[in-house]
Short mmCIF file of C-alpha atoms and ligand atoms in Angstrom, two decimals:
data_model
loop_
_atom_site.label_atom_id
_atom_site.label_comp_id
_atom_site.label_asym_id
_atom_site.label_seq_id
_atom_site.Cartn_x
_atom_site.Cartn_y
_atom_site.Cartn_z
CA MET A 1 -3.30 -29.12 4.63
CA PHE A 2 -1.94 -26.45 7.01
CA VAL A 3 -1.72 -23.05 5.36
CA GLU A 4 0.11 -20.33 7.23
CA LEU A 5 -2.00 -17.19 7.37
CA ILE A 6 -0.54 -13.81 6.54
CA ASN A 7 -1.13 -11.14 9.18
CA LEU A 8 -1.84 -7.82 7.49
CA ALA A 9 -1.16 -4.26 8.57
CA ILE A 10 -2.42 -1.41 6.39
CA LEU A 11 -0.74 1.93 7.05
CA ILE A 12 -2.70 5.04 6.18
CA SER A 13 -2.51 8.80 6.62
CA GLY A 14 -5.84 9.98 5.22
CA ARG A 15 -8.92 9.04 3.26
CA GLY A 16 -8.13 5.35 3.02
CA SER A 17 -9.87 4.41 -0.22
CA ASN A 18 -7.17 1.85 -1.08
CA MET A 19 -7.48 0.44 2.44
CA LYS A 20 -11.24 0.16 1.94
CA ALA A 21 -10.79 -1.67 -1.36
CA ILE A 22 -8.46 -4.15 0.35
CA LEU A 23 -10.80 -4.68 3.31
CA GLU A 24 -13.75 -5.14 0.95
CA SER A 25 -11.91 -7.76 -1.10
CA ILE A 26 -11.06 -9.69 2.08
CA LYS A 27 -14.64 -9.41 3.35
CA ARG A 28 -15.96 -10.76 0.04
CA GLY A 29 -13.54 -13.66 0.18
CA GLU A 30 -11.70 -12.53 -2.94
CA VAL A 31 -8.43 -12.51 -1.03
CA GLU A 32 -7.89 -15.55 1.16
CA GLY A 33 -5.15 -16.51 3.56
CA ILE A 34 -5.26 -13.38 5.72
CA GLY A 35 -5.21 -13.77 9.52
CA ASN A 36 -5.04 -10.71 11.76
CA ILE A 37 -5.80 -7.32 10.22
CA LEU A 38 -4.63 -4.07 11.74
CA ILE A 39 -5.01 -0.53 10.43
CA ILE A 40 -2.38 1.93 11.59
CA SER A 41 -2.59 5.65 10.98
CA ASN A 42 0.11 8.22 11.65
CA LYS A 43 -2.60 10.91 11.71
CA GLN A 44 -5.23 11.15 14.42
CA ASP A 45 -7.92 12.45 12.08
CA ALA A 46 -7.41 10.06 9.15
CA LEU A 47 -10.83 9.39 7.63
CA GLY A 48 -9.85 5.80 6.93
CA LEU A 49 -9.82 4.99 10.67
CA GLU A 50 -13.57 5.50 10.94
CA ILE A 51 -14.26 3.53 7.76
CA ALA A 52 -12.20 0.59 9.03
CA GLU A 53 -13.90 0.53 12.43
CA LYS A 54 -17.48 1.33 11.48
CA GLU A 55 -17.82 -0.35 8.09
CA TYR A 56 -15.51 -3.32 8.56
CA GLY A 57 -15.16 -3.78 12.33
CA VAL A 58 -11.40 -3.93 11.95
CA THR A 59 -8.95 -2.99 14.71
CA THR A 60 -7.30 0.37 14.28
CA THR A 61 -4.58 2.19 16.11
CA THR A 62 -2.72 5.44 15.73
CA VAL A 63 1.02 5.78 15.87
CA LEU A 64 1.46 9.49 15.58
CA SER A 65 4.41 10.90 13.68
CA ASP A 66 6.94 12.86 15.62
CA LYS A 67 10.25 14.41 14.68
CA ASN A 68 12.15 11.45 16.06
CA ASN A 69 11.84 8.71 13.46
CA GLU A 70 13.40 6.12 15.77
CA SER A 71 10.75 6.60 18.40
CA PHE A 72 8.02 6.50 15.72
CA GLU A 73 9.29 3.20 14.39
CA SER A 74 9.76 1.63 17.80
CA ARG A 75 6.11 2.48 18.59
CA LEU A 76 5.14 1.15 15.15
CA ASN A 77 7.07 -2.05 15.82
CA SER A 78 5.36 -2.64 19.12
CA GLU A 79 1.91 -2.29 17.49
CA LEU A 80 2.94 -4.71 14.75
CA LYS A 81 4.21 -7.14 17.39
CA LYS A 82 0.97 -6.94 19.37
CA TYR A 83 -0.93 -8.18 16.32
CA ASP A 84 1.77 -10.60 15.25
CA VAL A 85 2.53 -8.86 11.96
CA GLY A 86 6.10 -10.12 11.86
CA PRO A 87 8.93 -10.20 9.33
CA HIS A 88 8.16 -13.83 8.49
CA ASN A 89 4.38 -13.96 8.57
CA GLY A 90 3.35 -10.36 7.94
CA LEU A 91 2.49 -8.08 5.07
CA ILE A 92 2.53 -4.30 5.45
CA CYS A 93 0.55 -2.34 2.87
CA LEU A 94 1.17 1.38 2.59
CA ALA A 95 -2.06 2.94 1.39
CA GLY A 96 -1.65 6.68 1.13
CA PHE A 97 0.81 6.51 4.03
CA MET A 98 2.78 9.72 3.71
CA LYS A 99 5.83 8.91 5.78
CA ILE A 100 9.14 7.43 4.75
CA LEU A 101 10.25 4.30 6.59
CA SER A 102 13.88 3.91 7.62
CA PRO A 103 16.27 1.55 5.76
CA SER A 104 16.49 -0.70 8.84
CA PHE A 105 12.71 -1.08 9.03
CA VAL A 106 12.51 -1.74 5.28
CA GLU A 107 15.31 -4.31 5.53
CA LEU A 108 13.57 -6.07 8.42
CA TYR A 109 10.41 -6.48 6.32
CA LYS A 110 12.22 -6.94 3.01
CA HIS A 111 9.75 -7.71 0.20
CA ARG A 112 6.93 -7.64 2.73
CA ILE A 113 6.07 -3.95 2.45
CA MET A 114 3.97 -2.87 -0.52
CA ASN A 115 3.06 0.60 -1.70
CA VAL A 116 0.66 1.98 -4.28
CA HIS A 117 1.54 5.06 -6.30
CA PRO A 118 -0.54 6.99 -8.85
CA SER A 119 1.88 6.86 -11.79
CA LEU A 120 3.72 4.38 -13.93
CA LEU A 121 6.90 4.30 -11.89
CA PRO A 122 9.70 5.22 -12.21
CA SER A 123 7.98 8.27 -13.72
CA PHE A 124 6.51 10.92 -11.46
CA LYS A 125 7.65 9.87 -8.02
CA GLY A 126 6.71 11.85 -4.93
CA LEU A 127 3.78 14.14 -4.30
CA HIS A 128 1.11 15.10 -6.86
CA ALA A 129 2.07 12.45 -9.40
CA GLN A 130 -1.08 13.16 -11.41
CA THR A 131 -0.23 16.88 -11.71
CA GLN A 132 3.32 15.95 -12.68
CA ALA A 133 1.87 13.77 -15.46
CA LEU A 134 -0.39 16.59 -16.69
CA SER A 135 2.51 19.07 -16.64
CA ALA A 136 4.72 16.69 -18.57
CA GLY A 137 1.99 16.28 -21.19
CA VAL A 138 2.14 12.50 -21.24
CA LYS A 139 -0.74 10.76 -22.98
CA ILE A 140 -0.60 7.68 -20.79
CA THR A 141 0.03 7.51 -17.10
CA GLY A 142 -1.33 4.98 -14.59
CA CYS A 143 -0.55 3.36 -11.27
CA THR A 144 1.95 1.00 -9.73
CA VAL A 145 2.06 -1.42 -6.82
CA HIS A 146 5.61 -2.17 -5.75
CA PHE A 147 7.65 -3.51 -2.89
CA VAL A 148 9.24 -0.75 -0.86
CA ASP A 149 13.00 -0.29 -0.86
CA ASN A 150 15.12 2.54 0.52
CA GLY A 151 14.10 5.07 -2.11
CA VAL A 152 10.95 7.16 -2.35
CA ASP A 153 8.33 5.39 -4.46
CA SER A 154 10.86 2.84 -5.62
CA GLY A 155 11.43 -0.88 -5.33
CA PRO A 156 10.56 -4.01 -7.31
CA ILE A 157 7.39 -3.40 -9.33
CA ILE A 158 4.65 -5.98 -8.79
CA LEU A 159 1.85 -4.67 -11.01
CA GLN A 160 1.14 -1.62 -13.14
CA TYR A 161 -1.91 -0.42 -15.01
CA PRO A 162 -1.99 2.22 -17.75
CA VAL A 163 -4.55 5.03 -17.71
CA PRO A 164 -5.01 7.44 -20.64
CA VAL A 165 -4.76 11.18 -20.15
CA TYR A 166 -7.56 13.05 -21.94
CA ASN A 167 -7.38 16.60 -23.35
CA ASN A 168 -9.87 17.94 -20.84
CA ASP A 169 -8.38 16.20 -17.78
CA ASP A 170 -7.54 18.13 -14.65
CA GLU A 171 -5.89 16.78 -11.51
CA LEU A 172 -9.20 15.64 -10.06
CA SER A 173 -10.58 13.84 -13.12
CA LEU A 174 -7.27 12.11 -13.81
CA SER A 175 -6.78 11.15 -10.14
CA GLU A 176 -10.25 9.63 -9.97
CA ARG A 177 -9.67 7.54 -13.10
CA ILE A 178 -6.31 6.32 -11.79
CA LEU A 179 -7.69 5.59 -8.31
CA VAL A 180 -10.17 3.02 -9.63
CA LYS A 181 -7.25 1.10 -11.12
CA GLU A 182 -5.13 1.51 -7.96
CA HIS A 183 -7.82 -0.32 -6.02
CA GLU A 184 -7.89 -3.15 -8.56
CA ILE A 185 -4.15 -3.73 -8.81
CA TYR A 186 -3.55 -3.42 -5.06
CA VAL A 187 -6.01 -6.22 -4.39
CA ARG A 188 -4.49 -8.32 -7.18
CA ALA A 189 -0.97 -7.78 -5.81
CA ILE A 190 -2.01 -8.85 -2.32
CA LYS A 191 -3.67 -11.92 -3.77
CA LEU A 192 -0.47 -12.83 -5.62
CA PHE A 193 1.43 -12.40 -2.35
CA THR A 194 -0.89 -14.56 -0.25
CA GLN A 195 -0.86 -17.20 -2.97
CA LYS A 196 2.95 -17.10 -2.86
CA GLN A 197 3.10 -16.31 -6.58
CA ILE A 198 5.64 -13.52 -6.29
CA LEU A 199 9.34 -14.08 -6.64
CA VAL A 200 11.82 -11.21 -6.60
CA VAL A 201 14.88 -11.78 -8.74
CA GLU A 202 17.37 -8.97 -8.27
CA ASN A 203 15.13 -5.92 -8.73
CA ARG A 204 12.47 -7.66 -10.77
CA VAL A 205 9.29 -9.36 -9.71
CA VAL A 206 8.48 -12.50 -11.59
CA GLN A 207 5.12 -14.14 -11.14
CA ILE A 208 5.29 -17.86 -10.54
C1 GAR B 1 -3.46 7.28 -3.57
O1 GAR B 1 -3.71 7.89 -4.80
C2 GAR B 1 -2.07 6.70 -3.53
O2 GAR B 1 -1.66 6.19 -4.76
C3 GAR B 1 -1.26 7.91 -3.15
O3 GAR B 1 -2.03 8.54 -2.16
C4 GAR B 1 -3.41 8.31 -2.44
C5 GAR B 1 -4.05 7.80 -1.18
O4 GAR B 1 -5.43 7.63 -1.35
N1 GAR B 1 0.03 7.53 -2.67
C6 GAR B 1 1.15 8.14 -3.02
O5 GAR B 1 1.19 9.12 -3.72
C7 GAR B 1 2.42 7.49 -2.47
N2 GAR B 1 3.54 8.14 -2.97
P1 GAR B 1 -6.27 6.75 -0.38
O6 GAR B 1 -5.96 7.26 1.03
O7 GAR B 1 -7.69 7.05 -0.75
O8 GAR B 1 -5.89 5.32 -0.56
#
């Protein structure tokens, strides 16, 4: 039986631990159905670039941010095209990618761009979600993988995982505990996608 492969682009800006978890799961054969893999960073010095190249032998490229978002996205589009990560066969995973994509880009790749965020959305959007959780005094926070829409850290939620907040937690200890779960649910979400088990009905994801 012919199975169409999904070409994957992972967009990063820094350390790339979620990217690494995804690459590791593909390497181990836990996620199947992936064709081309491309790592794109908008920062020259993103640590994840070296990890992708040296540890996984995966192609990387940089598309540096500039003030003109249109020019950034046209350069991004040409990289995606080069590796055939298209609106009908591609999946774009934002993994610590700290740049907002335009509504037209998001529309082009509708329900094909995923993001991971270190909170139970819609709580604590934006930067320093773990500190926001500590300041709010919540006892449970967590992480979310969702499809990207035109908002910041919003869009149909694919998977979430709760993480308790302990009395002695600080930003670092809480972030580390959440990060372990981010890695797990991001891989699971991609697996659901490649297995075509995700259906979006209005703003809700139903697993089929
Ligand atoms: C992760 O904690 C991710 O959830 C967060 O950035 C970190 C990137 O780490 N993303 C956001 O806050 C998006 N709003 P990583 O580079 O090690 O994957």
